GROMACS .gro file of C-alpha atoms in nm:
model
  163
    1UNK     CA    1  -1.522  -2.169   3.695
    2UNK     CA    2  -1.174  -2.270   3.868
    3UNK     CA    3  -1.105  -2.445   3.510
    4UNK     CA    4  -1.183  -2.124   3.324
    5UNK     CA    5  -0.953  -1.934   3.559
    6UNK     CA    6  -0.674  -2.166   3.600
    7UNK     CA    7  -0.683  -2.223   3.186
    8UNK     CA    8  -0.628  -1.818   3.183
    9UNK     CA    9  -0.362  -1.787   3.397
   10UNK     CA   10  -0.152  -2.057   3.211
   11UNK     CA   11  -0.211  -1.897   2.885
   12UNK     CA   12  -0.078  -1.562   3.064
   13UNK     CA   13   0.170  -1.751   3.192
   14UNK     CA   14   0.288  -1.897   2.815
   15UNK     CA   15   0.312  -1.561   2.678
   16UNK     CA   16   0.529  -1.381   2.918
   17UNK     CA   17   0.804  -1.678   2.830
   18UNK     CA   18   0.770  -1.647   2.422
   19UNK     CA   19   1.021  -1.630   2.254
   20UNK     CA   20   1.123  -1.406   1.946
   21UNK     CA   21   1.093  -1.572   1.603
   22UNK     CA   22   1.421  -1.702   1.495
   23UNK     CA   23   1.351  -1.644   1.112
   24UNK     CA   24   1.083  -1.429   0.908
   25UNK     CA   25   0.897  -1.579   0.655
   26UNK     CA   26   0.851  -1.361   0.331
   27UNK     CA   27   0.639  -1.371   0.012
   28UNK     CA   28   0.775  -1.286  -0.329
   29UNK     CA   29   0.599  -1.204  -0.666
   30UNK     CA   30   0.678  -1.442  -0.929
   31UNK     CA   31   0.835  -1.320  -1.274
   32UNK     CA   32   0.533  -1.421  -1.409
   33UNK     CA   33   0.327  -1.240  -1.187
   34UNK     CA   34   0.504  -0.904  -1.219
   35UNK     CA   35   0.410  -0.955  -1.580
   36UNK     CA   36   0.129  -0.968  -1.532
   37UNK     CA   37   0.061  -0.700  -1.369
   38UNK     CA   38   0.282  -0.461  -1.618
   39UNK     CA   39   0.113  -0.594  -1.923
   40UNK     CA   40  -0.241  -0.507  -1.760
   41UNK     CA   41  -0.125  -0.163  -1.648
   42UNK     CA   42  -0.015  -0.132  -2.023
   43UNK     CA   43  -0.302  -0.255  -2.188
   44UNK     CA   44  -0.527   0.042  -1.944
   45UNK     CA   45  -0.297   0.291  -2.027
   46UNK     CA   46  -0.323   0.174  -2.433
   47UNK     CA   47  -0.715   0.129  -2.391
   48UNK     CA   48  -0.711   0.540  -2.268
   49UNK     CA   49  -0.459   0.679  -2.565
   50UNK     CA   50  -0.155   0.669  -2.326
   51UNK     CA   51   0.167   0.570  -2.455
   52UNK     CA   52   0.379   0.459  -2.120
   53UNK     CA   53   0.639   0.259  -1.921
   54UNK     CA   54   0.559  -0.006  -1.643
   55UNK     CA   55   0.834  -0.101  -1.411
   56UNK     CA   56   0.711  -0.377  -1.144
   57UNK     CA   57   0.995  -0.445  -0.857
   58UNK     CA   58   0.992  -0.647  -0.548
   59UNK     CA   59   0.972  -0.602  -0.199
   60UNK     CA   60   1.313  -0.427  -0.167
   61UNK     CA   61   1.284  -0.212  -0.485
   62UNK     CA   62   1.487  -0.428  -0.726
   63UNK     CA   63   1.383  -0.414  -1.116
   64UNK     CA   64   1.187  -0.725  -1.197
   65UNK     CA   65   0.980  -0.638  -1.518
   66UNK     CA   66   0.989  -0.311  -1.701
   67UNK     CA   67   0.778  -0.266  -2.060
   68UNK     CA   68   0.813   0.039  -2.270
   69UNK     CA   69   0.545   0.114  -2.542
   70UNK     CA   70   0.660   0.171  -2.874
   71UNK     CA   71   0.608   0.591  -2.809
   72UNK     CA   72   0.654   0.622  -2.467
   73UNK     CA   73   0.895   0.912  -2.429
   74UNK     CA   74   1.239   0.827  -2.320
   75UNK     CA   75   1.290   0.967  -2.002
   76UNK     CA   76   0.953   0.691  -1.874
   77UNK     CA   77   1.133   0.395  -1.818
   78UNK     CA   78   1.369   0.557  -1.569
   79UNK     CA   79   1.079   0.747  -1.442
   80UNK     CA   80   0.815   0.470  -1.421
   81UNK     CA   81   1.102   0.231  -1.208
   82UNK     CA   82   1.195   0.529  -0.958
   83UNK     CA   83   0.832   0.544  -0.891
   84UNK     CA   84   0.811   0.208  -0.817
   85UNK     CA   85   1.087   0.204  -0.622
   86UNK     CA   86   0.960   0.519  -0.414
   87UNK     CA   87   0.634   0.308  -0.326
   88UNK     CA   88   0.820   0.011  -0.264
   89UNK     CA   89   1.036   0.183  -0.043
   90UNK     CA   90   0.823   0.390   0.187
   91UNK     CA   91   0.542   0.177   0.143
   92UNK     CA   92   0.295   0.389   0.043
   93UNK     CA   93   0.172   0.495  -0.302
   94UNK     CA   94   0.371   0.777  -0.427
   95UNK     CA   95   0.064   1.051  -0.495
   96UNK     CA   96   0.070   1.023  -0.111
   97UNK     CA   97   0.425   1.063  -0.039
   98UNK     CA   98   0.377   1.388  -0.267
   99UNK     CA   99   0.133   1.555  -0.015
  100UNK     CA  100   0.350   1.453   0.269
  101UNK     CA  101   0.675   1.582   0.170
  102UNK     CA  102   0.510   1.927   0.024
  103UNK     CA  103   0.749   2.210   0.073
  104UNK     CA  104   0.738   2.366   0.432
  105UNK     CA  105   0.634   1.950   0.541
  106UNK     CA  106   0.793   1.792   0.833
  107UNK     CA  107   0.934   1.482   0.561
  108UNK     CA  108   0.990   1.766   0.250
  109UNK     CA  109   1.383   1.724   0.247
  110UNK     CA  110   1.289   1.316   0.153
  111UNK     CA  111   1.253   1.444  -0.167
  112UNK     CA  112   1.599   1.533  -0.223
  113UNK     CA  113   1.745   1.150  -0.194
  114UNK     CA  114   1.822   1.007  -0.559
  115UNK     CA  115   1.555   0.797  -0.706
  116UNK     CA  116   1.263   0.939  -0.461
  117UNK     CA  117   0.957   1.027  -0.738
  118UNK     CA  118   0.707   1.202  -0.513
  119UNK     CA  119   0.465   1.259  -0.794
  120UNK     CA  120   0.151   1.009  -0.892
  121UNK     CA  121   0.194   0.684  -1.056
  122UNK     CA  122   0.381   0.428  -0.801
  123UNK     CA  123   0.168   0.201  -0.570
  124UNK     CA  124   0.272  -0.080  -0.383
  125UNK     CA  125   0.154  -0.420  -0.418
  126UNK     CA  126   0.032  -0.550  -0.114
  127UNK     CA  127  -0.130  -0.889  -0.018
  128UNK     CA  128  -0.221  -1.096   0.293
  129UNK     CA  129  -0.091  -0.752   0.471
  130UNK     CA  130   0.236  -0.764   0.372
  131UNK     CA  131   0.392  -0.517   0.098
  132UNK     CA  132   0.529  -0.804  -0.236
  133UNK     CA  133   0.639  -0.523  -0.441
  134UNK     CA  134   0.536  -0.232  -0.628
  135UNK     CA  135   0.399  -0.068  -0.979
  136UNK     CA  136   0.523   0.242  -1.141
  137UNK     CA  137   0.367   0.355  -1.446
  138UNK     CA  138   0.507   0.652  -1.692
  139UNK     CA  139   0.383   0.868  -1.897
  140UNK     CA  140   0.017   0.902  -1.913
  141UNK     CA  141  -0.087   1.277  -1.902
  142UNK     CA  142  -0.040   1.325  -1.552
  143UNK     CA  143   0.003   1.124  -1.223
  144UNK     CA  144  -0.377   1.041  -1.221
  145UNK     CA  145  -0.382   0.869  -1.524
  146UNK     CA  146  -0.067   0.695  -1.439
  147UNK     CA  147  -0.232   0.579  -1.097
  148UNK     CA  148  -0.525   0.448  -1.321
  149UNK     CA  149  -0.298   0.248  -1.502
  150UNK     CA  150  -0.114   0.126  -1.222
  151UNK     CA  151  -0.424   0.001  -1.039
  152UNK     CA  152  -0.545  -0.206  -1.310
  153UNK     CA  153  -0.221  -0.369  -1.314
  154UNK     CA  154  -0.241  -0.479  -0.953
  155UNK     CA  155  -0.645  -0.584  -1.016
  156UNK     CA  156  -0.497  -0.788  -1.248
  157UNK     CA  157  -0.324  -1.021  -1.042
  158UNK     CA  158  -0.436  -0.966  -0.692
  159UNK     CA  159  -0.674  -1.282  -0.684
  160UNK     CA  160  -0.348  -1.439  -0.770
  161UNK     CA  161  -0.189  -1.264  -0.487
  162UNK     CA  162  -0.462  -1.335  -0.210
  163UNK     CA  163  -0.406  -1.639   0.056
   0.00000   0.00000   0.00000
């Protein structure tokens, strides 16, 4: 019993002397993974009718693939990469952003920054609990559809994703 007790108090005793970590350690999609993902969101979108854009960017919002179908209009690659950069940069996918900036909403004036698309059709990529990136998809007949699209795209590679 003494053991138990005296083995307690010097783990207490450890912890109250840690120190802060003196770098962070982050994960990164590949170039090849991004693909990935935008070719499957494409290929859902294609399988439903949809003519889109995918834009896949990393953890801090920055471009790394975007794919245009051959009749996507031409306002959905800009589109599709703001939305990805919305849900890369709150964090959250950007159908739920939409409901929390509604007008009258404590966050509503969010929606007034450049490049903020709080409509459906960005989602963040997220493995091993931390956010890698995120998909936007563009031009599917509404934000639903684009969400579809966007999820099979992260299915796609989240096995690869996984520790």
């Amino acid at each position: 019993m003494k053991r138990i007790l005296l083995g307690a108090a010097l783990l207490g005793v450890g912890s109250l002397h840690a120190q802060p970590a003196a770098h962070h350690d982050v994960r990164l999609m590949t170039p090849e993974t991004a693909l990935k993902a935008a070719q499957a969101a494409l290929a859902q979108c294609r399988k439903h009718g949809h003519q889109v854009a995918v834009a896949v960017v990393d953890r801090g919002g920055l471009l790394q693939v975007l794919l245009r179908d051959r009749f996507a209009g031409a306002h959905t690659p800009e589109v599709a990469s703001d939305k990805a950069w919305t849900a890369a940069s709150f964090r959250i996918p950007t159908t739920d952003l939409a409901r929390e900036t509604q007008a009258g909403q404590p966050m509503s004036g969010i929606r007034q920054r450049a490049r903020v698309m709080a409509v459906g059709g960005g989602l963040p990529i997220e493995a091993g609990g931390a956010v890698l990136g995120a998909i936007g998809v563009s031009g599917a007949p509404g934000g639903e559809a684009d969400d579809a699209c966007a999820k099979a795209g992260i299915a796609a590679v989240l096995g690869d994703l996984e520790l």
